[in-house]
XYZ file of C-alpha atoms in Angstrom:
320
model
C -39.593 71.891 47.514
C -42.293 70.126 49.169
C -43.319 68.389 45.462
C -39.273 67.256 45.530
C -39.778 65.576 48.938
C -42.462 63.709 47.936
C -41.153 62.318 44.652
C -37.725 61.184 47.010
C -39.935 59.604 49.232
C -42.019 57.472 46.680
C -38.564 56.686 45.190
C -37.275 55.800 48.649
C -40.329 53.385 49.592
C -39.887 52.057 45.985
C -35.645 51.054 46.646
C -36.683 49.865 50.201
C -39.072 47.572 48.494
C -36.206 46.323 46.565
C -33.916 46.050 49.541
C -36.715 43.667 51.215
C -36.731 41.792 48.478
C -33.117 41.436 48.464
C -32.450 38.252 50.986
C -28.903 38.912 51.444
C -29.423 42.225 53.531
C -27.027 42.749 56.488
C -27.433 44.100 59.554
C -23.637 45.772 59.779
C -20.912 45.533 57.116
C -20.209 42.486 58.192
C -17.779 40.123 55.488
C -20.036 37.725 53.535
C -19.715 33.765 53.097
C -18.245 34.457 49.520
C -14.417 33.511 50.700
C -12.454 33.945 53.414
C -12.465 37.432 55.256
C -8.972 37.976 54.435
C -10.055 37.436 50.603
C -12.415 39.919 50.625
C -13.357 43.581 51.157
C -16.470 44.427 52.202
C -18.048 47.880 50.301
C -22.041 49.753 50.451
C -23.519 49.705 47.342
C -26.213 52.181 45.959
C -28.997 51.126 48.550
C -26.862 50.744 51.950
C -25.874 46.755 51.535
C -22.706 46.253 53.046
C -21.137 43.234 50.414
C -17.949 41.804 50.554
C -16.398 41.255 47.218
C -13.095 39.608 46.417
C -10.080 41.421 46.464
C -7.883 39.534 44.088
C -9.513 37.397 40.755
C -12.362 40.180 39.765
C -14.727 38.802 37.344
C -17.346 41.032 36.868
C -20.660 40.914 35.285
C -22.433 44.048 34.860
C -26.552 43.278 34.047
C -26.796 47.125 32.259
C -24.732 48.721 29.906
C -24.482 52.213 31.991
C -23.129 50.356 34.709
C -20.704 48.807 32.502
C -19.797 51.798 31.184
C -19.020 52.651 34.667
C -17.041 49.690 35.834
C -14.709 50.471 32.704
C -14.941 54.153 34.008
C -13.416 52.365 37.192
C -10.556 51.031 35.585
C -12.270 47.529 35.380
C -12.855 44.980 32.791
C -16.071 42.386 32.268
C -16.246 39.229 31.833
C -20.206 39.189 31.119
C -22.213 42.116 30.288
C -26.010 43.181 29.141
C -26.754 43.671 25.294
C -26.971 47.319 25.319
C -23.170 47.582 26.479
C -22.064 47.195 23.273
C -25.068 48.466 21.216
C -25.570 51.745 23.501
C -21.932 51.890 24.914
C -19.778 50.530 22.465
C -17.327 49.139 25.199
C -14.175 46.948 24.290
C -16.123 43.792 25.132
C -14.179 41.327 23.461
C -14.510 37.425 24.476
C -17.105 38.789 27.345
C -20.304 37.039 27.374
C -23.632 38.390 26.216
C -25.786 38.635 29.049
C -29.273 39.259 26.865
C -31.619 42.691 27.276
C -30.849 44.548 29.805
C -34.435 43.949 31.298
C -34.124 40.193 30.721
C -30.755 39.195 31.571
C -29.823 35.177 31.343
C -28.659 33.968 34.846
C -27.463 30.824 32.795
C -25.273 33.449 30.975
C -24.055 34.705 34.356
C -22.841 31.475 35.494
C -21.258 30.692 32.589
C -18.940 33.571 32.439
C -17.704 32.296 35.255
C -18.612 36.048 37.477
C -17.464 36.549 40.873
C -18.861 39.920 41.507
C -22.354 41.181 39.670
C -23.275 45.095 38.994
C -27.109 45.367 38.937
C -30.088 47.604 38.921
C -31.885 48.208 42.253
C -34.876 49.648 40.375
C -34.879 46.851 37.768
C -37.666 43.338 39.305
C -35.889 41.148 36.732
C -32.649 42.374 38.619
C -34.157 42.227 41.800
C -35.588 38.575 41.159
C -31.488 37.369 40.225
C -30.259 38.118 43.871
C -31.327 35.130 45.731
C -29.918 32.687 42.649
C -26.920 34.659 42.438
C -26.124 34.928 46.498
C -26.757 31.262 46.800
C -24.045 30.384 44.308
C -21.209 32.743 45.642
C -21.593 35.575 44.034
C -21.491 39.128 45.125
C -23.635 41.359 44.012
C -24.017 45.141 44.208
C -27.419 46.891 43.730
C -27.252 50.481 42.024
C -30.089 53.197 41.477
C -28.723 55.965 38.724
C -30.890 59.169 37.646
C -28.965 61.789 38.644
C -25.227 62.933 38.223
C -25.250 62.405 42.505
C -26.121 58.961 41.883
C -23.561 58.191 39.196
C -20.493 59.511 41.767
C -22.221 57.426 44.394
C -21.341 54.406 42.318
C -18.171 55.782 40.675
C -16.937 56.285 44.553
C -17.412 52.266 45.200
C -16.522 51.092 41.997
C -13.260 52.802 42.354
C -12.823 51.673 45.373
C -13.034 48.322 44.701
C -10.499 48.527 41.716
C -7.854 50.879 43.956
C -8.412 53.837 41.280
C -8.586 56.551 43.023
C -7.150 59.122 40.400
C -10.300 57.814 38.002
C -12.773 58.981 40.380
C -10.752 62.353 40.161
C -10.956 61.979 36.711
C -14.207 60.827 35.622
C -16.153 61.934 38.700
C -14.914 64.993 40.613
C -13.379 66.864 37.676
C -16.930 66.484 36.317
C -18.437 67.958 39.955
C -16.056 71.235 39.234
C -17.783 71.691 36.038
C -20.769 70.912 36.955
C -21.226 73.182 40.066
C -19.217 75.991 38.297
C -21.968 76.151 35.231
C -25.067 75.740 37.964
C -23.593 78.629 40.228
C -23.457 80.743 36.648
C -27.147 79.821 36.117
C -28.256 80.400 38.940
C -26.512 84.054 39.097
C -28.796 85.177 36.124
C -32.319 85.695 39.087
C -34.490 84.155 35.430
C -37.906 84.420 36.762
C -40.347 82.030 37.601
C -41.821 82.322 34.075
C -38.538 82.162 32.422
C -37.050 78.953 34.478
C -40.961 76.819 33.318
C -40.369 73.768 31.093
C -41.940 71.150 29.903
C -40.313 67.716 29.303
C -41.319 65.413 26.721
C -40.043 61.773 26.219
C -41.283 60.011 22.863
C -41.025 56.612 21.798
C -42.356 54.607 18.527
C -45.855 54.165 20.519
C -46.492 57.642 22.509
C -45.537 61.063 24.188
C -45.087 61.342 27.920
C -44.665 64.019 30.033
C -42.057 63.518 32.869
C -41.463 64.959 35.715
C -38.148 66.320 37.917
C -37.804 62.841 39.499
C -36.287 59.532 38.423
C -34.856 60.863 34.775
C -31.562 61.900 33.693
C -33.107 65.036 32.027
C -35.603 65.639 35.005
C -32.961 65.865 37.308
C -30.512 67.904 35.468
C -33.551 70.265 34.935
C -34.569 70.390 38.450
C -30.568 71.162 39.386
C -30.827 74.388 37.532
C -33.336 75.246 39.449
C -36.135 75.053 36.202
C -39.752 74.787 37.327
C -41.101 71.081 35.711
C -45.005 71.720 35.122
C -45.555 68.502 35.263
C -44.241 67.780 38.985
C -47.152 66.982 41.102
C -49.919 66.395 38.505
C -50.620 63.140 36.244
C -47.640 63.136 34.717
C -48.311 60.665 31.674
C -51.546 62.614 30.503
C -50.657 66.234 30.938
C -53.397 67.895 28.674
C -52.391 70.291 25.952
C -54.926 72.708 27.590
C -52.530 72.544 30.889
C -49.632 72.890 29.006
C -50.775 76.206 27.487
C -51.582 77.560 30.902
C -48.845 77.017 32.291
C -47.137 78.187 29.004
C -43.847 76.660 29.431
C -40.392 78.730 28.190
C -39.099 75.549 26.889
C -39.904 72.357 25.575
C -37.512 69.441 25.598
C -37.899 66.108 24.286
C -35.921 62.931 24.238
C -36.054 59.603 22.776
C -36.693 56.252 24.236
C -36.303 52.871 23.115
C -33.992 52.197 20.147
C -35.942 53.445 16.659
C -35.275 57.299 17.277
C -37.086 57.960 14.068
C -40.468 56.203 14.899
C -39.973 58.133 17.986
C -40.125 61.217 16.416
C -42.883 60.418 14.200
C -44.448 59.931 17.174
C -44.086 63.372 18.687
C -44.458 64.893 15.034
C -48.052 62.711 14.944
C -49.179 64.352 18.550
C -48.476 67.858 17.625
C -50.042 67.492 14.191
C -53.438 65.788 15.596
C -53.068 69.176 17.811
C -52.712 72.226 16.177
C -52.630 74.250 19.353
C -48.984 73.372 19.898
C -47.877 75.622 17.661
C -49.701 78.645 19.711
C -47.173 77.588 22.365
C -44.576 80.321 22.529
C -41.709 78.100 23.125
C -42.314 76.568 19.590
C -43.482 80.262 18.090
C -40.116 81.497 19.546
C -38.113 78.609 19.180
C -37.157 76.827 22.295
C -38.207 73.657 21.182
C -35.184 71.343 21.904
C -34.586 67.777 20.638
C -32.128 66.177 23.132
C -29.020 64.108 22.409
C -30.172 60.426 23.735
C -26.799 59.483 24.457
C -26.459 62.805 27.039
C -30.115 63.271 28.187
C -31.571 59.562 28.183
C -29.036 57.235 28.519
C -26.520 57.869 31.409
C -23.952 60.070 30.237
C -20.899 58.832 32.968
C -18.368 60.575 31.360
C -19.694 63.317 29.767
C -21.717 64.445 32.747
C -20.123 67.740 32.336
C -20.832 68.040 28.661
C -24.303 67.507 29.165
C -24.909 69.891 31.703
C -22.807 72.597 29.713
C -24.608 71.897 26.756
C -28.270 72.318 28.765
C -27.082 75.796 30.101
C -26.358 76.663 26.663
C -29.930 75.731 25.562
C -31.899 77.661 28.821
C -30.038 80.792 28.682
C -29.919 81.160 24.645
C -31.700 84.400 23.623
């Protein structure tokens, strides 16, 4: 657990970096200068603000498609939102401005939908950089950090709020928590041992392999709630050596794409094992837990299908 701590506390200095640079921090949830108190309500967002948004006249602008995926999740609509909403998301989007990449988003764009009320990333600096701008011209914003299924209620819990939905974060978020807990507990009822519960975690793009760790990914996480054993927690994560991999001899392999050409990802993954022919003395590839991972469910943040994706990962680690 100790490894855990550390990774949440270099994730915590990292979001209270963010929060610094945030200008618009208060010191109690206090209503903002947006409008009137009596216009507003004032909600925490992912990394303790207190912001008051408006209550009546919502237009929102969300800078990432996951969190626009989310707001709709909410019962919201957009009046602005970040490329990959519709290319990763497919939301119904029409006559809603296109904000740019989600890692270069056009504060022109913003202003020119006309937003009230912006959903952005707290671990994003182009994001980060917006608030000032943004704050100075009236408009609310709400920082978010997502990894983990945790993080996504967090946000489904204030989203909700702010749109009066309750039964949707029954819905999409706590009917997902039932299923969720319900296949861990099963997991966990098996006792695997240690040497059973290893894994190694791969994410490929056109230009390289990494290994990841437990923290910060949607995969990592999920892994870490079953209780799996990440080999490469604690070590140099990007250039875990095939000779350490085959030490630790991991009982499954996953890998998962990043970036949007899937197939020069995987040549990319097929080109490392090849220049390496002692993969294939790995028993998880000899044996055939080798797992290629839906992008949409173990990558990109699955909202929604939370449950799915943790169902479909239990049926992967206990499969004979």
């Amino acid at each position: 657990m100790l490894l855990r701590e550390v990774a949440h506390l270099k994730r915590f200095c990292f979001l209270l970096a963010c929060m610094l640079a945030c200008s618009f921090l208060f010191a109690s949830c206090a209503p903002n200068s947006n409008a009137p108190s009596s216009e507003t309500r004032t909600v925490t967002d992912g990394i303790g603000r207190c912001v008051s948004v408006p209550k009546e006249g919502l237009r929102v602008a969300s800078l990432l498609g996951s969190f626009a995926d989310i707001w709709y999740l909410s019962g919201g609509t957009l009046v602005a939102a970040a490329e990959d909403a519709w290319e990763d998301f497919s939301l119904p989007l029409e006559g809603a401005v296109n904000l740019g990449g989600a890692h270069s988003p056009s504060l022109e764009a913003v202003f020119s939908s006309g937003a009230n009320l912006v959903l952005a990333s707290a671990s994003t600096a182009s994001h980060v950089a917006l608030e000032e701008a943004l704050t100075a011209a009236g408009i609310a914003v709400l920082y978010f950090d997502l990894n983990s299924f945790d993080d996504y209620l967090s946000m489904l819990r204030t989203c909700t709020e702010i749109t009066g939905r309750e039964d949707l974060y029954e819905e999409n978020g706590i009917a997902q928590k039932e299923r969720i807990d319900a296949v861990l507990a099963e997991y966990r009822a098996l006792s695997l041992t240690d040497a059973e519960r290893k894994v190694l975690f791969l994410r490929a793009s056109s230009g390289s392999v990494k290994a990841k760790g437990s923290e910060g990914t949607v995969l990592g996480e999920m892994l870490f709630d079953f209780g799996c054993i990440n080999i490469a927690d604690g070590g140099a994560l990007d250039d875990l050596s095939i000779e350490k991999i085959i030490l630790d001899e991991p009982h499954h392999i996953f890998t998962v794409s990043m970036g949007k050409d899937e197939t020069a990802a995987k040549a990319s993954l097929d080109r490392m094992m090849a220049e390496n022919p002692a993969w294939s003395t790995l028993d998880a590839i000899e044996e055939g837990r080798f797992h290629v991972m839906d992008r949409s469910l173990f990558h990109l943040k699955p909202n929604a299908r939370w449950g799915d994706a943790y169902e479909a990962l239990f049926d992967l680690l206990t499969a004979q």
